[in-house]
PDB file of C-alpha atoms in Angstrom:
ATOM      1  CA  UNK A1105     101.983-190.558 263.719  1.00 63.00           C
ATOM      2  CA  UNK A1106     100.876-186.801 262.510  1.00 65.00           C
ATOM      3  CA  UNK A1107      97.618-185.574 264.334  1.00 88.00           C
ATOM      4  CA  UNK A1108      94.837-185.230 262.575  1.00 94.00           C
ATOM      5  CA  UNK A1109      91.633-182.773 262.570  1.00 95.00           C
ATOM      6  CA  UNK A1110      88.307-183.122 261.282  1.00 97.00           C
ATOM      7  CA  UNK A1111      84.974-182.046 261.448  1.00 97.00           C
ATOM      8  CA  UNK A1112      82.467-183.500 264.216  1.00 97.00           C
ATOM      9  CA  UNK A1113      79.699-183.830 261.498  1.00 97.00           C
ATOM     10  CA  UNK A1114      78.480-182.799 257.942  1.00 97.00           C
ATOM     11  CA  UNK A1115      75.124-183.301 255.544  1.00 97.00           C
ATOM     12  CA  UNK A1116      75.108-183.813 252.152  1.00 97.00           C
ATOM     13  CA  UNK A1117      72.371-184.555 250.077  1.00 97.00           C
ATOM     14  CA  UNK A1118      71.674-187.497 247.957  1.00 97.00           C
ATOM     15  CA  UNK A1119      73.147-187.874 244.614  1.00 96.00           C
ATOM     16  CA  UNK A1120      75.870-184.605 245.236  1.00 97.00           C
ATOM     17  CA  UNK A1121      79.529-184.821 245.560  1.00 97.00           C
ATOM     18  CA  UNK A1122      80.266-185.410 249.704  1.00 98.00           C
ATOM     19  CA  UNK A1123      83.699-183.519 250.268  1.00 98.00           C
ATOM     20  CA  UNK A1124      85.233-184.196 253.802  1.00 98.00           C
ATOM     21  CA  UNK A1125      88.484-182.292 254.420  1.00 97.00           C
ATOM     22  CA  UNK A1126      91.223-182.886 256.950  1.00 97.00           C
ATOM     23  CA  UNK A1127      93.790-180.866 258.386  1.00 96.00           C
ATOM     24  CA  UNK A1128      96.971-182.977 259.091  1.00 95.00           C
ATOM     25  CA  UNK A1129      99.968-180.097 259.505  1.00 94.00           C
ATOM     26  CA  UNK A1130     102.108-182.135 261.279  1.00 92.00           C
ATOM     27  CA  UNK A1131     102.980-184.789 258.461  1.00 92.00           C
ATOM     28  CA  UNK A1132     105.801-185.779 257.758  1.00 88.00           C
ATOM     29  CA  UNK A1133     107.410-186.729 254.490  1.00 87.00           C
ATOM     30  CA  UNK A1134     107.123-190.341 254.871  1.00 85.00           C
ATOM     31  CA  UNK A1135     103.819-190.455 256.058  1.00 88.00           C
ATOM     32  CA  UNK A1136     100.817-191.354 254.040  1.00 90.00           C
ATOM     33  CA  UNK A1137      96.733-190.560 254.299  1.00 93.00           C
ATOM     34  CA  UNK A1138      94.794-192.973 254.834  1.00 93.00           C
ATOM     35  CA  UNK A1139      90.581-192.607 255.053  1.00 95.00           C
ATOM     36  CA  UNK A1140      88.386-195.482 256.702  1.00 96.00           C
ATOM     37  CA  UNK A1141      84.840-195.606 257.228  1.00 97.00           C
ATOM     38  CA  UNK A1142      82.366-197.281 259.961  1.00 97.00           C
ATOM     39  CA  UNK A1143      78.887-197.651 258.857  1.00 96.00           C
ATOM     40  CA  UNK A1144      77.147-197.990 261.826  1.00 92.00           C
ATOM     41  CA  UNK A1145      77.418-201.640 263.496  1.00 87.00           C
ATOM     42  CA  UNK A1146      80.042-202.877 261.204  1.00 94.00           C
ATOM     43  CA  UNK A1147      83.734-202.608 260.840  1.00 95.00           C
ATOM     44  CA  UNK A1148      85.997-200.310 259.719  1.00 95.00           C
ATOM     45  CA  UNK A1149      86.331-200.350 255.756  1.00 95.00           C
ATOM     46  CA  UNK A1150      89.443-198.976 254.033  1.00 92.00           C
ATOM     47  CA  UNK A1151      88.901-196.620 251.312  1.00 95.00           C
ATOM     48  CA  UNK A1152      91.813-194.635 250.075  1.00 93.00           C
ATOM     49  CA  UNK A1153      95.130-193.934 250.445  1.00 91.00           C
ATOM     50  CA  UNK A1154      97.614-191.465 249.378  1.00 91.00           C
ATOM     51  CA  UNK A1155     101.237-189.786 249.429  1.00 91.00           C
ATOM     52  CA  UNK A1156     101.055-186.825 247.921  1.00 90.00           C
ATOM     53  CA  UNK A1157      99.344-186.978 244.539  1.00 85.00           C
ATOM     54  CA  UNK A1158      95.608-187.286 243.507  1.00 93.00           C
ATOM     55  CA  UNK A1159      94.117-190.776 244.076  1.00 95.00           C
ATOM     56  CA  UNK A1160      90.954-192.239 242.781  1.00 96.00           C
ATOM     57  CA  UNK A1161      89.543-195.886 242.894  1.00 94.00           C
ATOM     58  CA  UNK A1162      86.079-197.076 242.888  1.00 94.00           C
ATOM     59  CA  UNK A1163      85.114-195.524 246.396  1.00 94.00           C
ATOM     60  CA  UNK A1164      86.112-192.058 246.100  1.00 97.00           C
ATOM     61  CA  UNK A1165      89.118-189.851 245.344  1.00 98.00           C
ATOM     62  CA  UNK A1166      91.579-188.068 247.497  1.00 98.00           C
ATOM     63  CA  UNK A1167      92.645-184.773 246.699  1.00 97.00           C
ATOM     64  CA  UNK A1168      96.052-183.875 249.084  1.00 96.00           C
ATOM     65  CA  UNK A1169      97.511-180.061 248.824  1.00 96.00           C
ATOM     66  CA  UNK A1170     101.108-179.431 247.305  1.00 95.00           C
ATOM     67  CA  UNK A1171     101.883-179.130 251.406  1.00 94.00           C
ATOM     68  CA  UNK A1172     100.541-181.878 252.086  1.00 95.00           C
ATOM     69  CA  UNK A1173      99.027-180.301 255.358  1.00 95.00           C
ATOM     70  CA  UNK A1174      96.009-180.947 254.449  1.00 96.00           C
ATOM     71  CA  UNK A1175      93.689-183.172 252.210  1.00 97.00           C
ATOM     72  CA  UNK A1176      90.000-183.851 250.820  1.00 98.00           C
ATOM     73  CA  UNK A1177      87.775-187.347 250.860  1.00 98.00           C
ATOM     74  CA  UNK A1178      84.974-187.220 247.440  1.00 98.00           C
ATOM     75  CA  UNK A1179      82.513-189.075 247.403  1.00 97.00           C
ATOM     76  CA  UNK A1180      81.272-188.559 243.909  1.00 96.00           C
ATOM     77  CA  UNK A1181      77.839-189.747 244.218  1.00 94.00           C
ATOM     78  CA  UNK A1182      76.785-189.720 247.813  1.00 96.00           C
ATOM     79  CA  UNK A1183      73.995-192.150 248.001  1.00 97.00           C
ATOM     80  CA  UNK A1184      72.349-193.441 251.300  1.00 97.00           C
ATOM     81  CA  UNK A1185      74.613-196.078 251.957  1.00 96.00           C
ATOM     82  CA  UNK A1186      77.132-193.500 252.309  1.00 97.00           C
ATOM     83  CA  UNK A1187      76.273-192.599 256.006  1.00 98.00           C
ATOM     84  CA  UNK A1188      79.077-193.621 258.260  1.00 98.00           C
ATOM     85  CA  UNK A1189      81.573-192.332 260.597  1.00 97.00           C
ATOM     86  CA  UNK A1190      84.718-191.247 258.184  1.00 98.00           C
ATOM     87  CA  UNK A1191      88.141-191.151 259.670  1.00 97.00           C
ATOM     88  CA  UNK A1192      91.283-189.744 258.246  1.00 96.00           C
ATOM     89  CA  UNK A1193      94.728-191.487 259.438  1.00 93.00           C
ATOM     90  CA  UNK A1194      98.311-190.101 258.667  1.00 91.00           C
ATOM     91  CA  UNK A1195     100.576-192.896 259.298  1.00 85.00           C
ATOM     92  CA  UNK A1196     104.023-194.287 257.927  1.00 78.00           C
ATOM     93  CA  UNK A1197     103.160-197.114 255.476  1.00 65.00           C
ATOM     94  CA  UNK A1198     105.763-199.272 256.217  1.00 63.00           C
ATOM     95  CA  UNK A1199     104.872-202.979 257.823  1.00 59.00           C
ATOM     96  CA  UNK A1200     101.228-202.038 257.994  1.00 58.00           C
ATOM     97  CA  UNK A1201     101.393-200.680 261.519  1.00 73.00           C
ATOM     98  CA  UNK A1202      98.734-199.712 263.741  1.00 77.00           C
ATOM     99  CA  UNK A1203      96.285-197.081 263.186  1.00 83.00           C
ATOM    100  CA  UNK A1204      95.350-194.575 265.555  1.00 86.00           C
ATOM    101  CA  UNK A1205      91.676-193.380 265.160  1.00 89.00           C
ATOM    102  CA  UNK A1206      90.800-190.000 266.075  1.00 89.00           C
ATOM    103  CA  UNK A1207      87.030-189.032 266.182  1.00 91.00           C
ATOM    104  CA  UNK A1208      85.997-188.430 262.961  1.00 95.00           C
ATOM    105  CA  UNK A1209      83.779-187.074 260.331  1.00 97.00           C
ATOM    106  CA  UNK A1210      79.807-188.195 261.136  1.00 97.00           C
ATOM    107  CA  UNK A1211      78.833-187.513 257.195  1.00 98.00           C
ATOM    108  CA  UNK A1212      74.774-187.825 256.810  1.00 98.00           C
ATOM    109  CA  UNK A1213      73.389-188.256 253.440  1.00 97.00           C
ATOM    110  CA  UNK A1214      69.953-186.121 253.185  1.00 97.00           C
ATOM    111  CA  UNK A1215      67.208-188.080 251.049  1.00 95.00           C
TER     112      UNK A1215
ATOM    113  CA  UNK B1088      85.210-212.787 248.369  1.00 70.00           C
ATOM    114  CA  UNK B1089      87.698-212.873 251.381  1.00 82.00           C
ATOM    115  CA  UNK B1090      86.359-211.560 254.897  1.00 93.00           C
ATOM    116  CA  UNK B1091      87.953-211.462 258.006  1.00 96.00           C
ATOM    117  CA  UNK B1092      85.911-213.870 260.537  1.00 97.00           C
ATOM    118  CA  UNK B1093      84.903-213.121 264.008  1.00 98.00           C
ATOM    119  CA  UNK B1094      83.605-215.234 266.416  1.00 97.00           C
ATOM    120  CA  UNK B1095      81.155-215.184 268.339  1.00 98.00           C
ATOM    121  CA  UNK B1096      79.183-212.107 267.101  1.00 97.00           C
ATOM    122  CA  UNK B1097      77.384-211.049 270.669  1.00 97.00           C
ATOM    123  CA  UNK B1098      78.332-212.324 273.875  1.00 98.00           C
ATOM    124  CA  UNK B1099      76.561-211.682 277.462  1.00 98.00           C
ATOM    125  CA  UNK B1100      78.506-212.977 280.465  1.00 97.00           C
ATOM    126  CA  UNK B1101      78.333-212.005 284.034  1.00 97.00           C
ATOM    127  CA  UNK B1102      81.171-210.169 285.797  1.00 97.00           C
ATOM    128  CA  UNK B1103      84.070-212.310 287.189  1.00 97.00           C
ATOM    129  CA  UNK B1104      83.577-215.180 283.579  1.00 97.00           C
ATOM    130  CA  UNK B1105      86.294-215.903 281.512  1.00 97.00           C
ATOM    131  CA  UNK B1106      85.519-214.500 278.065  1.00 98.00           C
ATOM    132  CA  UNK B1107      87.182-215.998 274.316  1.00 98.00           C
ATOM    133  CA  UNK B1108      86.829-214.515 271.188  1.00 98.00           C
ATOM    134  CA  UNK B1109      88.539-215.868 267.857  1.00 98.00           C
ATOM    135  CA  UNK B1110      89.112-214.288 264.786  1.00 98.00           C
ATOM    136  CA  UNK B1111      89.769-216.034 261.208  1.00 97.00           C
ATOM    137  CA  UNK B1112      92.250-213.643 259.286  1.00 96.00           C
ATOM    138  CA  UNK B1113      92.145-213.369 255.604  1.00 94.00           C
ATOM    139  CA  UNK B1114      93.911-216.493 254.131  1.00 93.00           C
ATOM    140  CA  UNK B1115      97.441-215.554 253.264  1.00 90.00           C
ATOM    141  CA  UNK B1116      97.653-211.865 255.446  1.00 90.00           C
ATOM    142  CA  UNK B1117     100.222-211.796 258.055  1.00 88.00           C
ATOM    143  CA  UNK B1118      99.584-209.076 260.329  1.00 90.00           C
ATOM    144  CA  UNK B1119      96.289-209.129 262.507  1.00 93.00           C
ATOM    145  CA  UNK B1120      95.494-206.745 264.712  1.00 94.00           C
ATOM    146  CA  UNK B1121      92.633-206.424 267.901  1.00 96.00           C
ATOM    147  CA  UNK B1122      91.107-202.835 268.427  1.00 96.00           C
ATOM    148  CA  UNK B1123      88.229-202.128 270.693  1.00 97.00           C
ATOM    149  CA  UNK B1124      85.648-199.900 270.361  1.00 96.00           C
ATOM    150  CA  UNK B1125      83.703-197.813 273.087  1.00 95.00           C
ATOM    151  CA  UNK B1126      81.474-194.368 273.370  1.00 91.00           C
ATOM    152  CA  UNK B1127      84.108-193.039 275.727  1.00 91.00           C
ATOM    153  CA  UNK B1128      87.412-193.902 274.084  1.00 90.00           C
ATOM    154  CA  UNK B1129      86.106-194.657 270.502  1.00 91.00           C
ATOM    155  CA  UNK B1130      88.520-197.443 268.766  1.00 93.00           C
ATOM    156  CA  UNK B1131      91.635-197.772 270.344  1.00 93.00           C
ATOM    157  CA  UNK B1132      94.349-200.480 269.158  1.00 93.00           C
ATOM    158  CA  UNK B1133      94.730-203.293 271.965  1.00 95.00           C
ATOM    159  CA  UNK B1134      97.511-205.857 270.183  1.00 93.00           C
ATOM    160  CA  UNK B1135      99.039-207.211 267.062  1.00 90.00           C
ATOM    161  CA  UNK B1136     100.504-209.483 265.787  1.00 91.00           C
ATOM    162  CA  UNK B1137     103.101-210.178 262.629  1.00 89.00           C
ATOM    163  CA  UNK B1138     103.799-213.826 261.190  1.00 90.00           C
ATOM    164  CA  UNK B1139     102.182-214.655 264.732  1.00 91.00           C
ATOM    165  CA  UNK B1140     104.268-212.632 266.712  1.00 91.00           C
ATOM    166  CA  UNK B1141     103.050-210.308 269.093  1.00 89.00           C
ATOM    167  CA  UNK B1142     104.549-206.895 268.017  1.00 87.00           C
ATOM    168  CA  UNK B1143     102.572-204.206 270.479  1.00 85.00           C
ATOM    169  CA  UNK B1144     100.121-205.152 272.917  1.00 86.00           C
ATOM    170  CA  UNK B1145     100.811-202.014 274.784  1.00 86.00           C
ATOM    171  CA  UNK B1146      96.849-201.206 274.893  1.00 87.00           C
ATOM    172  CA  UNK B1147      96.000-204.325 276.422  1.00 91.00           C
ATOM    173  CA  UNK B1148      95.567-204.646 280.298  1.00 88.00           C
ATOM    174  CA  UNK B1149      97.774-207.196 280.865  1.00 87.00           C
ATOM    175  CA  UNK B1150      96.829-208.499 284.430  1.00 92.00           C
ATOM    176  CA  UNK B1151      93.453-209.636 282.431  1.00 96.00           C
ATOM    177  CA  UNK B1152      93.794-209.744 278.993  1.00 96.00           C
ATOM    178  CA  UNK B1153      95.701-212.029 276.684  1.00 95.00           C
ATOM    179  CA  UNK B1154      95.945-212.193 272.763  1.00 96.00           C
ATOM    180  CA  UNK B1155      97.533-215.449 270.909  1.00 95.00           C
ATOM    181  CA  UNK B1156      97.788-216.966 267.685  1.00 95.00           C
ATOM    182  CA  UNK B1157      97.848-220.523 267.594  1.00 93.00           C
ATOM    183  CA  UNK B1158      98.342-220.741 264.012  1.00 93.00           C
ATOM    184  CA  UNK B1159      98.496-218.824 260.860  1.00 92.00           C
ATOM    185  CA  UNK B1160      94.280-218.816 260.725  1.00 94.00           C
ATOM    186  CA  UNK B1161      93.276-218.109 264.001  1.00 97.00           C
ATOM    187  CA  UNK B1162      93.805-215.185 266.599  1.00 97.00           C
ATOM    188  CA  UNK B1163      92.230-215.509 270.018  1.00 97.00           C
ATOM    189  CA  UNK B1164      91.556-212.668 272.215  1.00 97.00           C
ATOM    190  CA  UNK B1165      90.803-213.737 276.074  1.00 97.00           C
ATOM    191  CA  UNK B1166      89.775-212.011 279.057  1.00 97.00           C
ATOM    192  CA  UNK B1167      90.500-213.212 282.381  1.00 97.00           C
ATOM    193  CA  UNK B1168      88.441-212.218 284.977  1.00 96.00           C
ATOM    194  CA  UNK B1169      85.787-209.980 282.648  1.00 97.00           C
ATOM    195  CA  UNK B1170      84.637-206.364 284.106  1.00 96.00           C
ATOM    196  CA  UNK B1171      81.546-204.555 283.283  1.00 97.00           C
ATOM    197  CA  UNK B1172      84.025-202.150 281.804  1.00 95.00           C
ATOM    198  CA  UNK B1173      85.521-204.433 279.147  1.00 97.00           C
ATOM    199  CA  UNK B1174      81.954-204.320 277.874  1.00 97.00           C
ATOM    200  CA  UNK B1175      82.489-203.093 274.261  1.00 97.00           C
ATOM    201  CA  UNK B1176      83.009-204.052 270.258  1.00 98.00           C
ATOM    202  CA  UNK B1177      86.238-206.066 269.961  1.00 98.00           C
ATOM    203  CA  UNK B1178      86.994-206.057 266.349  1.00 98.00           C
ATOM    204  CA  UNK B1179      89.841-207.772 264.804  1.00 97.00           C
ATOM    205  CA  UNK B1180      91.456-206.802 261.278  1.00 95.00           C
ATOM    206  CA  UNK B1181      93.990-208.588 259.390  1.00 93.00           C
ATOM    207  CA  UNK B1182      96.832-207.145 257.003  1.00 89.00           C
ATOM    208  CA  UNK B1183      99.636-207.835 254.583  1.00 82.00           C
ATOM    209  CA  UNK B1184     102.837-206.601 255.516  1.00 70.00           C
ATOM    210  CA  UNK B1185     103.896-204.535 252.501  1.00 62.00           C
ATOM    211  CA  UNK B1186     106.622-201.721 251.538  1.00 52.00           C
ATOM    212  CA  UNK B1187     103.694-199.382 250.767  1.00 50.00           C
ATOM    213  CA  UNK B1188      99.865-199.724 250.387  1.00 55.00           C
ATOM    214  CA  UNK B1189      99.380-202.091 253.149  1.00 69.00           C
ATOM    215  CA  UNK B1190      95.448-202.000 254.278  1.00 83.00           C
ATOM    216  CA  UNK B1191      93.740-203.211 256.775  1.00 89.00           C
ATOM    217  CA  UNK B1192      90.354-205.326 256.381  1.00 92.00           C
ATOM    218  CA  UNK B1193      88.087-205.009 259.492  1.00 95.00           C
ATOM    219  CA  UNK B1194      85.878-208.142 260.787  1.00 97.00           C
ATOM    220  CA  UNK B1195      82.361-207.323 261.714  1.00 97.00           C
ATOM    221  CA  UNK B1196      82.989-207.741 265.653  1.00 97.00           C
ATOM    222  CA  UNK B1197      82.368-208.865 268.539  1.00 98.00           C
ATOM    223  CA  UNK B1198      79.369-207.288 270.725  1.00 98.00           C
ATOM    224  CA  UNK B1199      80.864-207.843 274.590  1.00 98.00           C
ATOM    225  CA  UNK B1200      78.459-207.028 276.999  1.00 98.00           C
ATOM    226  CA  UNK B1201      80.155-207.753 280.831  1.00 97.00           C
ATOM    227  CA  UNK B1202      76.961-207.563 283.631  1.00 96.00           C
TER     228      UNK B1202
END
């Protein structure tokens, strides 16, 4: 599975758009995005996925470049709740295979 | 509204104790998987499983640790003799094996703490 990078940590203030990129140059052409969160003391929760076009659902849209070497997590509406560990995973989506968590994205949603 | 069960929640043993923990999969999924999650190494995949075979359990100390499904609803996770360094969050997720899409829903955990 590609390597991904993200940031250690962001803010964003209540009621804004949270955008949380990730750099993931190694892809390959089979390989999707995925993005989980942790709020603290629970599980993991699955929010999007993509392949290479724009994806929205309920949670959030995903925004991946033409080069796929890179994509974007919004959060349209951050609210409170928001806070959690975010975690972008590039993985073949084929059997539903393991996923290999890297550090992640602390995002902190300012009152 | 389907949820992944996890049982029990918090556990406290003492060094040396055998230590079970069972997980309920979403009713119909057929892949279920056992990460565990420290400070140090953050969550890291130990096992899984597909139609109750054991694909990968690669991340698992094997001289100690043991993962089984007995049937189609249950996954057990065992550790034989526990450490003070298996102390952790042992979460379990469950999945449908699909050509594309294929999630994976997280259970809440279990809290291991190994004196």
């Amino acid at each position: 599975d590609a390597k991904t990078t993200q940031p250690p940590s962001m803010d964003c203030a209540e009621g804004r758009a949270a955008n949380l990129p990730c750099n993931h140059s190694t892809i390959s052409g089979n390989e999707y995005v995925y993005w989980y969160r942790q709020i603290h003391s629970q599980g993991p929760q699955y929010i999007i996925h993509g392949l290479k076009n724009n994806e929205t659902n309920e949670m959030a849209s995903l925004i991946i470049t033409e080069d796929r070497k890179s994509s974007t997590l919004i959060l349209p509406h951050a609210t409170l709740r928001d806070t959690a560990v975010y975690y972008c995973i590039v993985r073949v989506s084929f059997g539903n295979e393991k996923l290999t968590f890297g550090t992640g994205t602390r995002l902190t949603i300012i009152p | 509204d389907a949820r992944v069960t996890q049982t029990p929640r918090h556990k406290v043993t003492e060094m040396g104790q055998e230590v079970t923990m069972r997980c309920q999969p979403i009713l119909g999924h057929n892949t279920v998987f056992w990460y565990r999650q420290t400070m140090m190494q953050g969550l890291e995949l130990l096992a899984y499983f597909r139609n109750r075979a054991p694909l990968d359990d690669s991340g698992m100390p094997k001289d100690r640790f043991s993962a089984e499904m007995p049937d189609a609803t249950l996954a057990t996770l065992k550790i034989q003799p526990s450490e003070p360094r298996d102390s952790a969050v042992y979460f379990c997720a469950s999945g449908l094996d699909q050509t594309s899409g294929d999630t994976q829903y997280f259970g809440p955990g279990t809290r291991l703490t190994v004196l």
